[in-house]
Tab-separated table of C-alpha atoms in Angstrom:
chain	number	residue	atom	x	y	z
F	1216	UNK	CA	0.000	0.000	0.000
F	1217	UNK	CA	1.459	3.743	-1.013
F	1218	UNK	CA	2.458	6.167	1.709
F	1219	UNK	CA	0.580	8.498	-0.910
F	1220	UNK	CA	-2.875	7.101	0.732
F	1221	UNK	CA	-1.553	9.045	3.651
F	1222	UNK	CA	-3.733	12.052	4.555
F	1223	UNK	CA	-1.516	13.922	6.631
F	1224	UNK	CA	2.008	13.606	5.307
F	1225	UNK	CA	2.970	16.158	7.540
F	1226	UNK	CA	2.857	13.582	10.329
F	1227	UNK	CA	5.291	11.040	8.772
F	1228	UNK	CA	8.543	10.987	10.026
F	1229	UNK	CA	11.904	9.679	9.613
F	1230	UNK	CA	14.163	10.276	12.549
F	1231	UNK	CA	14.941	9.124	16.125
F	1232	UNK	CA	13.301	11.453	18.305
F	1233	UNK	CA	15.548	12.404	20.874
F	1234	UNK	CA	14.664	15.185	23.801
F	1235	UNK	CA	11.567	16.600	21.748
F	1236	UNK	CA	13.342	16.370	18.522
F	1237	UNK	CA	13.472	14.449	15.392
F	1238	UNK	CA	17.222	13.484	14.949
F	1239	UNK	CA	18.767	12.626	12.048
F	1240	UNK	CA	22.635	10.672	12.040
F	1241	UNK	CA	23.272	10.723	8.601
F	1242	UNK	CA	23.013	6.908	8.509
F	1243	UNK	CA	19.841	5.713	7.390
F	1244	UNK	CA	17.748	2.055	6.706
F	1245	UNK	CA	15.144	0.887	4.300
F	1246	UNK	CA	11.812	0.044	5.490
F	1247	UNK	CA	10.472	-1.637	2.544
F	1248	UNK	CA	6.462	-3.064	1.378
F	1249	UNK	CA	6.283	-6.484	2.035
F	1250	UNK	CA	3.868	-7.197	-0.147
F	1251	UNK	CA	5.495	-5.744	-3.290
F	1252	UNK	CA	9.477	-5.328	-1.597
F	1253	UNK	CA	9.392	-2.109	-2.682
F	1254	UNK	CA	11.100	0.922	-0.153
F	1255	UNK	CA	9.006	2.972	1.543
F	1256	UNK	CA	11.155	4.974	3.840
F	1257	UNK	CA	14.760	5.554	4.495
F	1258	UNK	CA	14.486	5.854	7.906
F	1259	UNK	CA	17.511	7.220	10.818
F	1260	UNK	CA	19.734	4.679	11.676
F	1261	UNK	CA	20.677	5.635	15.203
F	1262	UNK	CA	23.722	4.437	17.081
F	1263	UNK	CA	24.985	3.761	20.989
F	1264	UNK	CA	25.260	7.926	21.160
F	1265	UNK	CA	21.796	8.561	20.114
F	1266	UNK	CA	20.763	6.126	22.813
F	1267	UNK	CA	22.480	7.744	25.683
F	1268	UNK	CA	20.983	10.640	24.738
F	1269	UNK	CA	17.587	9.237	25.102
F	1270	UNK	CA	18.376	8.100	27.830
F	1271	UNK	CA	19.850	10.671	29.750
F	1272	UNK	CA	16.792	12.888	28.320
F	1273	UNK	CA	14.168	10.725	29.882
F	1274	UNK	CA	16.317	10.621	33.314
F	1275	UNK	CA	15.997	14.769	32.983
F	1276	UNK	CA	12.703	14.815	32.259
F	1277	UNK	CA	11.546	12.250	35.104
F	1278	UNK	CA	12.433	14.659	37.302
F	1279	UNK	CA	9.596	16.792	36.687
F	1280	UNK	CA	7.653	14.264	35.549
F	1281	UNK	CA	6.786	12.256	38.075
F	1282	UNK	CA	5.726	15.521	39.971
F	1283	UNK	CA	2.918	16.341	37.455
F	1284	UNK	CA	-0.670	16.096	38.608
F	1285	UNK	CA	-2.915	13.073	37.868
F	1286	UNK	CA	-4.753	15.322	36.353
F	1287	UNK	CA	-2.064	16.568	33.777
F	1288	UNK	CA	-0.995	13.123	33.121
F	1289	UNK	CA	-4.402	11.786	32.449
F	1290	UNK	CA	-5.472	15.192	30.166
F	1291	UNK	CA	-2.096	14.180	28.146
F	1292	UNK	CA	-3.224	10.485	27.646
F	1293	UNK	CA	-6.613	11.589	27.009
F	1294	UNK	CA	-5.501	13.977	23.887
F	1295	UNK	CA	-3.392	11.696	22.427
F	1296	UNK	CA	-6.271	9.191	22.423
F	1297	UNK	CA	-8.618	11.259	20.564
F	1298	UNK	CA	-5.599	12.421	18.044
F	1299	UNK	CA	-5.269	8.874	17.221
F	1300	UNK	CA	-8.840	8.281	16.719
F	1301	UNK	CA	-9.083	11.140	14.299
F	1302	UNK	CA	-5.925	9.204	12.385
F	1303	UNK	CA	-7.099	6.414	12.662
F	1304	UNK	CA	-6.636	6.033	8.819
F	1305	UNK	CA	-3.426	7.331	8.383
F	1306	UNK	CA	-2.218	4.739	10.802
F	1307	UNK	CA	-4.020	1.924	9.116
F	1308	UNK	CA	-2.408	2.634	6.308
F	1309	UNK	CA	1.058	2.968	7.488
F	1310	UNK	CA	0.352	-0.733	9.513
F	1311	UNK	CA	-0.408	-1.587	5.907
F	1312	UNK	CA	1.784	-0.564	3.634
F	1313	UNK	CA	5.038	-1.444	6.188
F	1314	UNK	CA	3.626	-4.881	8.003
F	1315	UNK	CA	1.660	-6.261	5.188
F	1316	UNK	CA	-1.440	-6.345	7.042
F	1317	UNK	CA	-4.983	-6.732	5.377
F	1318	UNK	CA	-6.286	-3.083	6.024
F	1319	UNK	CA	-9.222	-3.966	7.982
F	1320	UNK	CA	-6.927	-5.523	10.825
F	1321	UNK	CA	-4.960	-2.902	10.489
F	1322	UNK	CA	-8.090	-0.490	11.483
F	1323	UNK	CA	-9.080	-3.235	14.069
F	1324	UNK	CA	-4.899	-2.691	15.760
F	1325	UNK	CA	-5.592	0.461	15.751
F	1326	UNK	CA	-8.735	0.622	17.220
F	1327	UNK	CA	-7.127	-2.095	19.861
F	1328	UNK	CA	-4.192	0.719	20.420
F	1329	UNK	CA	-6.260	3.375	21.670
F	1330	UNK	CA	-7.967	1.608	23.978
F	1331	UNK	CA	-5.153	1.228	26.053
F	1332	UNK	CA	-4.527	4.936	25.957
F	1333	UNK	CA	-7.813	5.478	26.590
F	1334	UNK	CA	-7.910	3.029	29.723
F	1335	UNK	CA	-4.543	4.552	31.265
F	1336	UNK	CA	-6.091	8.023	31.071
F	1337	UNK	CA	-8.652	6.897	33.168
F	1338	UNK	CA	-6.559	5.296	35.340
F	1339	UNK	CA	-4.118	7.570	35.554
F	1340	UNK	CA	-6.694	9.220	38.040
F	1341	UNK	CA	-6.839	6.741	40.403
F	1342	UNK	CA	-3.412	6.000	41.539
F	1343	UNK	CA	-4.130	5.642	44.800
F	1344	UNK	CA	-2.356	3.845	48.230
F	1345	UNK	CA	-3.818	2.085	51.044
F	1346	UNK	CA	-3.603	1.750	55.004
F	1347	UNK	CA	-2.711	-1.887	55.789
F	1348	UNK	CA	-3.559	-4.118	58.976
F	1349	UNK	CA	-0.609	-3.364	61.483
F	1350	UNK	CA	1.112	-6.142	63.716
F	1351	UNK	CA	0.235	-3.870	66.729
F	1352	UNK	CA	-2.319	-1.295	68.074
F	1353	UNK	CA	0.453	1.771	68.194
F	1354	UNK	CA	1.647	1.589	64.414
F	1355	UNK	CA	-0.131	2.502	61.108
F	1356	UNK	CA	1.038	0.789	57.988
F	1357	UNK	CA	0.461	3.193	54.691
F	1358	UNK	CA	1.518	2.471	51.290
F	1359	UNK	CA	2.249	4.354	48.635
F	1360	UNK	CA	2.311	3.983	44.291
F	1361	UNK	CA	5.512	6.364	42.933
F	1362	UNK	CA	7.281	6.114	39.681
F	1363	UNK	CA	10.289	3.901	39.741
F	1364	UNK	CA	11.857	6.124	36.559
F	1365	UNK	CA	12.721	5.317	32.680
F	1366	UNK	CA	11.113	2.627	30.996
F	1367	UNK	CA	12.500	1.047	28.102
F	1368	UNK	CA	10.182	-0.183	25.495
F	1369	UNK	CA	10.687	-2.876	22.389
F	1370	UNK	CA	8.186	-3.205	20.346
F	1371	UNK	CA	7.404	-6.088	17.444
F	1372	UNK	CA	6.806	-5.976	14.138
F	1373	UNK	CA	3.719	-7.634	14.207
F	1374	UNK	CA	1.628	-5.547	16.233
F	1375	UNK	CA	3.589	-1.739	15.675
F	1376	UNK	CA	0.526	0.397	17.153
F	1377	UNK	CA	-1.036	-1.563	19.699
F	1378	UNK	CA	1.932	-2.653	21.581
F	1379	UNK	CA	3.518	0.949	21.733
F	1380	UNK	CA	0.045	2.363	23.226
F	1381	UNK	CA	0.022	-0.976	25.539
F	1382	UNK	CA	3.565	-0.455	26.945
F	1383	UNK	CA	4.134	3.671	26.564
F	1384	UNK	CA	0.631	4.557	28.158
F	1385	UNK	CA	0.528	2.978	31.603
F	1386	UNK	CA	4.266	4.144	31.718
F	1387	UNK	CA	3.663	7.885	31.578
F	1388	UNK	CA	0.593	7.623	33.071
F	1389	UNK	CA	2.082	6.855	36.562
F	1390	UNK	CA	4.726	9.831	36.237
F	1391	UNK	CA	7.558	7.072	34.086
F	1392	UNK	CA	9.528	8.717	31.405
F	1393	UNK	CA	10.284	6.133	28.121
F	1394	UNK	CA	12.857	5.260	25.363
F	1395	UNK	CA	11.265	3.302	22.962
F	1396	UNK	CA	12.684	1.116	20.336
F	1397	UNK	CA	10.448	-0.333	17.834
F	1398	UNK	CA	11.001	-3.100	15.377
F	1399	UNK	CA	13.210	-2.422	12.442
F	1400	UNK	CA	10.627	-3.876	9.731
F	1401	UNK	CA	8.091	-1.270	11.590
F	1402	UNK	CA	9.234	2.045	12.474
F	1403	UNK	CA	7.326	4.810	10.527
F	1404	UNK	CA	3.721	3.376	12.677
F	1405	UNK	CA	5.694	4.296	15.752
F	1406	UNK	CA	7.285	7.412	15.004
F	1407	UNK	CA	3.464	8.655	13.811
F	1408	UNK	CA	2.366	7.493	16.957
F	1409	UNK	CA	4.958	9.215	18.577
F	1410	UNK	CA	4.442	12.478	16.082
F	1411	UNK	CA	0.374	13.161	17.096
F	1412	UNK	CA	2.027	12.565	20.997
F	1413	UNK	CA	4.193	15.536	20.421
F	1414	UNK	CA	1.041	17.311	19.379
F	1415	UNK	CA	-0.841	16.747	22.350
F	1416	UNK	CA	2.073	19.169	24.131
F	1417	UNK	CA	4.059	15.907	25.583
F	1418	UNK	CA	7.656	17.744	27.618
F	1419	UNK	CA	10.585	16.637	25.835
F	1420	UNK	CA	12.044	13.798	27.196
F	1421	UNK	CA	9.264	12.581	28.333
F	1422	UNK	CA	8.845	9.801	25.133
F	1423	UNK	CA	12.100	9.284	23.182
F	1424	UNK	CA	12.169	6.761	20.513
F	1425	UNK	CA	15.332	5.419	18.716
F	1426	UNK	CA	15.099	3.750	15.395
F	1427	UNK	CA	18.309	1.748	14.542
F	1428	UNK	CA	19.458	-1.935	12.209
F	1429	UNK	CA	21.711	-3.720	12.302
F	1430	UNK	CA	23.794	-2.190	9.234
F	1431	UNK	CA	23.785	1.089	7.928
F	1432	UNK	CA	23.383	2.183	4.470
């Protein structure tokens, strides 16, 4: 399936995306149609540097993070959610044209996606602790939920879109920052994902993703 089916080319990207921006190395990879082997995208081949960076810019960024309202976090997750239902297309086609998959799964992944973003928005809310039994009259045992820091998240090829939303939404719903890296054969679903998240107003550092092979070209 053509990238030219895409409605909103202005969403399609190419490069890691490092600190809230879209990096490029020089170094690049083919993501290519399986169904006609045809290249699609050349798409930023990061490196070991590129992934220290998103790494150290999620550490930054969990610092303030994790200090953000329920309410913020959940409003965030919440946007994104309805971005991606009003894409829904343009990611169907992307799940398409670079996985090979019939188009109406690929609307049914989709569909799958956002309901985990739309669950963890809701739950985001409701992050609460609890007062446990005590082994004696004179002490009151409380616990409490905090963020434990960055996340790393690798995705598969197979399911591009839901398994980003699955992994990246509880994460920065509980105050986590994330690096993701998604499969090589799949990148351009995640990087749009990633795209309409920087359009909801995510902080930088917050989400970094870093697309990389094996071999550069």
């Amino acid at each position: 399936m053509p990238l030219t089916r895409i409605k909103d080319p202005s969403l399609l990207q190419t490069g890691a995306y490092i600190n809230g921006q879209w990096v490029q190395t020089g170094r690049t990879f083919s993501v290519t149609d399986p169904g006609t082997g045809k290249t699609l995208s050349q798409i930023c081949n990061a490196g070991a540097a590129e992934t220290q960076r998103a790494i150290d810019a999620a550490e930054v960024a969990f610092g303030s993070w994790k200090k953000q309202t329920a309410r913020v976090r959940s409003t965030v997750l919440r946007r994104w959610f309805e971005l991606i239902q009003e894409n829904r297309d343009d990611l169907a086609t992307l799940i398409t044209a670079e996985g090979g998959k019939p188009y109406t799964e690929s609307l049914g992944e989709v569909a799958y996606a956002a309901s985990f973003v739309e669950w963890f928005a809701e739950e985001a809310r409701r992050i609460n602790g609890e007062i446990v039994p005590a082994n004696s009259n004179d002490k009151r045992l409380m616990v409490t939920r905090e963020a434990v820091g960055v996340c790393a998240a690798i995705t598969p090829w197979n399911f591009p879109a839901a398994m980003i939303t699955r992994k990246v939404a509880p994460a920065i719903a509980v105050g986590c920052t994330v690096v993701v890296k998604p499969a090589t054969l799949t990148p351009l679903t995640t990087l749009y994902f990633v795209k309409i998240l920087e359009e909801v107003g995510v902080p930088a550092g917050v989400v970094n993703v870093f697309t990389t092979s094996t071999t550069a070209e």
